[in-house]
Amino acid sequence: MTEDPSVTKPAELSCPICTEVVYAGEDFCEACGHRLNEDAPSPPPEGFSPPPREGLTMKTTPSARTAGHEAASSRACTGCGQKAIDADGYCEHCGLRQPAERDHIEIELPGPGTGPGGDGAAKAPAAAGASDRGKRYSRNEDAIALAVHAQGVAAVVCDGVGSSPHPDDASRAAADTGVAELVALLEAGEDPESATRAAALRAAEAVAALAPSPSESPSCTYVSAVTGPGSVTVGWIGDSRAYWLSPSPDGGAATEAGTESGGGGEGDDGPDTAEFALSEDTEDVTELGPPRQLTDDDSWAAIMVAQGALTEAEAEAHPNAHVITAWLGADADEIRPHVRTFTPGGPGTLLVCSDGLWNYFPAAEDLAALLTGPAGDPAGDPLGTARTLVQHALNAGGRDNVTVAVIPFPGAAPLPTPSTEHDR
Amino acid sequence: MSEQPQFTIRVDQNKFLPEGGREVHAIVSVESTGGPPTAARPAAAAAEVIIIDTSGSMSYPDAKLHAAIAAAQAAIDTLRDGVNFAVVSGANSASMVFPAQPALVPADANSRAMAKRELSRLKAQGGTAIGSWLRLADQLFDAHQHGIRHAILLTDGKNQHESAEELDAVLARCTGRFVCDCRGIGTDWEVAELRKVSSALLGSVGLVADPRDLVADFQAMTEDAMGKAVADVSLRVWTPQTAKLRFVKQVMPSVEDLTARRTESGPQAGDYPLGAWGTESRDYHICVEVPAGEVGKELRAAWAKLVVPGGPGRPEQVLATGNVLALWTDDEVQSTRINPRVAHYTGQTELDSAIQEGLQARKDGDLDTATARLGRAVVLADEVGNEAITTLLRKMVDVVDLATGTVRLKKNVDKADEMSLDTTSSKTVRTRKGEG
Ligand SMILES: [Zn+2]
Ligand SMILES: [Zn+2]
């Protein structure tokens, strides 16, 4: 491991604007995005459009929030049990802020024959998702939406940019718009790649429309996945990811964790860094075998790794690890969704997630290794897998909002009954 | 009934607590943004009583009585037309200067002229019994309890002609009935005694060392009283049932511990009377002890409201609210950060205590303690940027080393300078010079 004290060593420095602690070598304040060093020592890599604007790309610290206004209700306090929740969501007895609806979400997309009015015969769900606000943040700024289309499943996961205003509104609008557009376009006969691209652009428009002024732009990341007969298409903007997880070749559900873990960087299973500069779509379709990451982050860390300036482990440990270079928002540069299509060589699981999960398990093998116990049957119980993966992230620290969508492949031909977290 | 001005409450705090953390601090800033009275929002009804000490000592020198008369006349000229007023003279007992009967009369050209003429005939004779003066003022305000009620009390001596118990009893009776600003002239009065009066009656205390400054001071006090828009407001503080409210202190414009002034106003809530309010802002430091929560849990640790308490036929009004929160985190960077305004006012509260302890020790002849406390005060005054206090402290001590707070007590200190520091120690500044 190379020593680079300027990268990871904390120093007693603080941001001149917001007094947040900052680190030597950091060019921007993590809390408020203020530019710390006008003469940044390392010139930005080629293709990196600096600066990724102040105040918005830093998403590790949420801006101050106010309690969401919820209607006063007669529900009992989760702390003391008294039925005295006021309109601001606080218990009038013990003061506890009541969990918001978005604090923890679970969605199960019914498989064929289990829709409303079905005979109730248990068939495997088409897909499932889980989302949790985590242990550090008081609000869940991630959003997830799942739906079936005539040929398979569509899923979108979005992560609100913490330094932007109302990031939770941005992610909600993007996920809902993205999935609705995907289903509509696919069912209108659009091919998965153009549907993916068009849906991402429509989601971007929906997010941009939320901005009351150019200086206040709710922003979020975006990742979509659609399954069809024999193929998987992913599209993304930002650092939310899609993975392909497949059973290990020896036939077990997964091998022991750790064979390729410990920071990654050694394996060649990760995104091919040579592909990185290709922000345009890949034209050729890649066959899927062992577990692998399907997306490449639009992030400072990914660029540093792609340039060979930092190892993956170093980049992930760096305070700038969460600086993204592309996002949906009124102040974003031209939106250019990355789109890729893959053909699975056998059954597996498509995993779509926010960085709240992959922060702790960046390598595809490590994620695959988690598919044991209650997570061990993604095809039969995708919700069990999603819930367990979220729990793994919480157990590992839960520093960020965590969102996971689990889509078994190949699924049975599903019924067209869209389901988002709104109508769970 | 006139329209009330707009009020806002702002809360400054670091809501993040470490695992196991229990103490929540917040600065609650209350501001009225209504501006001065207008045609659309006419001034509130107001009553004013001016109390002038006419004990024999006011003639030694004669300049004191002359200055007091001139100051009272200036105050009368400052009264708005229609404000109900009276002038009282105080000695062993209180007597009416104007009007002759114990009642208030509306200010107009005629009543002002008569009052000023009566004032010019005052003679100084007799002793000092402040309680009896306040008792008469209270009686005068009796018929005017629904508007602004303000008194000015000027004295030059100690309360020698009634017992401390008598004064305390009168103060208990008058608390909440009217606001009283107190002024001492000369250096023969007791700061602590007059502070007790002004504090109980939610007013200010001040030294007017030079009789020539009295006119401007009276004018300013009267103008301030005329600018009040709401007669009686209270800070209501709700806390969770499992919490303990450690203290509620006014920290701007001066330090005043309100903790003991609580009256219960509902389930888990108490009211702290703030007196009358004009176009002004005041800050309060609230400290709540809450049961330790799990990481990620968020609590409303206190709910501050500015209220006009109700009365017979008048519903209570809530003018503004603000939340004091507690949110437990395992992120030490978040939980160890101290809110700058909490730190600023904590420093000024400690500054007030250091000065009061230092001055008391000096009076008691405990010069080591006096030196240590006043040295600490020099450091704190510099830290919080309170230049008025720094100037006054440097009349009491020679600073040897500012960094360590090493000082030497001056041998000869002007009594007026000591009293001035005593009356100023609780006055706070909003921010360091050059900031905010
Ligand atoms: Zn900053
Ligand atoms: Zn409760």
JSON list of C-alpha atoms in Angstrom, two decimals, chain B residues 216 244 247 273 334:
[
{"chain": "B", "resi": 216, "resn": "ALA", "atom": "CA", "xyz": [-30.20, 62.43, 27.49]},
{"chain": "B", "resi": 244, "resn": "LYS", "atom": "CA", "xyz": [-34.89, 18.48, 32.68]},
{"chain": "B", "resi": 247, "resn": "PHE", "atom": "CA", "xyz": [-31.66, 26.96, 32.69]},
{"chain": "B", "resi": 273, "resn": "PRO", "atom": "CA", "xyz": [-42.16, 36.76, 31.45]},
{"chain": "B", "resi": 334, "resn": "GLN", "atom": "CA", "xyz": [-20.32, 16.63, 14.09]}
]
